[in-house]
Amino acid sequence: LRRCPRLETLRARENSITSLDLNWPEFPELANIDLYRNRITSLSSIDKSFKLRSMNLECNDITHIHIRHPVPSLRVLRLSENTRLFRHASGVVDIAKWVNCFPGLKTLYMDGCQARYLGCNSSHEKVAASPWLSLYNLSVRGQTGAGELVLDLTCFRHLRNLYVSKQRVSLPRALPALPHLVQLELWNVGLTRLPPNLSSAALRLELLDVSNNPDLRDLSPIYHCHSLRILRCRYIGWGSSQPRAPIR
């Protein structure tokens, strides 16, 4: 593409594109890029854009992210089904680096990316003390049979919606304060208990989905969730003393 100064949206789904190498000054208005199901192997050069707000790179073959400068305009980033994205880091997602690259990001989808740990690396103390303030929506739905995901929620205290499913997840014994959390999905994640301080940590929680956790028998932590409007708890161990096989 050359010299399209008024182009605002680029939608090139389901092609065989292997790299995104735009001369960004020729596209000063480009704000939305959708390259779903292509063959992109690396995310780079987007830090030269001034107006990019939404980017969909789901179902590609991304292995590395090379961002030298922050991209403050980006609000939505979809990276789901890039199964090799975190392989070089053994599944570790250092939130400190992501905050530096995408300081204004509000929505992040990384379903099926084989993440094993989402948190703040101990070498980045400043970021650990200051969570990802802009991020509102996070989806890390996995794949049945995937390894356990460790989720450090102290890095995501401003989340409004958190979606986790189809992989075992390790939650802290007690939740950090999540004053903005409205929706929490923990579907088929091997839950055996809910954090005892759920009602006090998530004061605005309206939807809770703990379905398909057959070893979860105690729902007492929700007893004082005064804002809760929707509870989904299909196929859990409520009222049962016998172990049950999960639904796949």
mmCIF file of C-alpha atoms in Angstrom, residues 109-112 115 118 138-143 147-153 156 159 161-171 181 183-191 208-213:
data_model
loop_
_atom_site.group_PDB
_atom_site.id
_atom_site.type_symbol
_atom_site.label_atom_id
_atom_site.label_comp_id
_atom_site.label_asym_id
_atom_site.label_seq_id
_atom_site.Cartn_x
_atom_site.Cartn_y
_atom_site.Cartn_z
ATOM 1 C CA TYR A 109 -7.128 -10.787 24.341
ATOM 2 C CA MET A 110 -4.502 -13.531 24.485
ATOM 3 C CA ASP A 111 -6.616 -16.691 24.466
ATOM 4 C CA GLY A 112 -4.798 -19.882 23.600
ATOM 5 C CA ALA A 115 0.791 -18.282 28.880
ATOM 6 C CA LEU A 118 1.089 -13.171 34.111
ATOM 7 C CA LEU A 138 -8.348 -9.134 29.997
ATOM 8 C CA SER A 139 -9.017 -12.521 28.415
ATOM 9 C CA VAL A 140 -6.613 -15.426 28.915
ATOM 10 C CA ARG A 141 -8.858 -18.329 28.027
ATOM 11 C CA GLY A 142 -6.709 -21.378 27.464
ATOM 12 C CA GLN A 143 -6.983 -24.835 25.994
ATOM 13 C CA GLY A 147 -0.617 -26.256 32.087
ATOM 14 C CA GLU A 148 -1.474 -24.186 35.139
ATOM 15 C CA LEU A 149 -1.692 -20.417 34.790
ATOM 16 C CA VAL A 150 -0.388 -18.267 37.638
ATOM 17 C CA LEU A 151 -2.170 -14.918 37.658
ATOM 18 C CA ASP A 152 -0.744 -12.061 39.743
ATOM 19 C CA LEU A 153 -3.806 -9.872 40.162
ATOM 20 C CA PHE A 156 -4.454 -5.708 37.258
ATOM 21 C CA LEU A 159 -9.749 -4.608 35.637
ATOM 22 C CA ASN A 161 -13.766 -7.834 33.121
ATOM 23 C CA LEU A 162 -11.545 -10.906 33.537
ATOM 24 C CA TYR A 163 -12.104 -14.056 31.491
ATOM 25 C CA VAL A 164 -10.229 -17.294 32.269
ATOM 26 C CA SER A 165 -11.308 -20.764 31.149
ATOM 27 C CA LYS A 166 -10.204 -24.226 30.009
ATOM 28 C CA GLN A 167 -6.967 -24.333 31.952
ATOM 29 C CA ARG A 168 -6.014 -24.662 35.575
ATOM 30 C CA VAL A 169 -5.452 -21.350 37.266
ATOM 31 C CA SER A 170 -3.655 -20.484 40.477
ATOM 32 C CA LEU A 171 -5.295 -17.680 42.438
ATOM 33 C CA LEU A 181 -14.194 -5.692 38.714
ATOM 34 C CA GLN A 183 -17.364 -9.676 35.498
ATOM 35 C CA LEU A 184 -15.246 -12.644 36.568
ATOM 36 C CA GLU A 185 -15.217 -15.838 34.508
ATOM 37 C CA LEU A 186 -13.469 -18.884 35.986
ATOM 38 C CA TRP A 187 -14.958 -21.631 33.821
ATOM 39 C CA ASN A 188 -13.304 -25.071 33.942
ATOM 40 C CA VAL A 189 -10.151 -23.910 35.740
ATOM 41 C CA GLY A 190 -9.861 -26.595 38.415
ATOM 42 C CA LEU A 191 -11.218 -24.461 41.260
ATOM 43 C CA LEU A 208 -19.528 -14.590 38.454
ATOM 44 C CA ASP A 209 -19.130 -17.764 36.376
ATOM 45 C CA VAL A 210 -17.559 -20.747 38.162
ATOM 46 C CA SER A 211 -19.175 -23.441 36.011
ATOM 47 C CA ASN A 212 -17.544 -26.822 35.366
ATOM 48 C CA ASN A 213 -15.390 -26.875 38.482
#
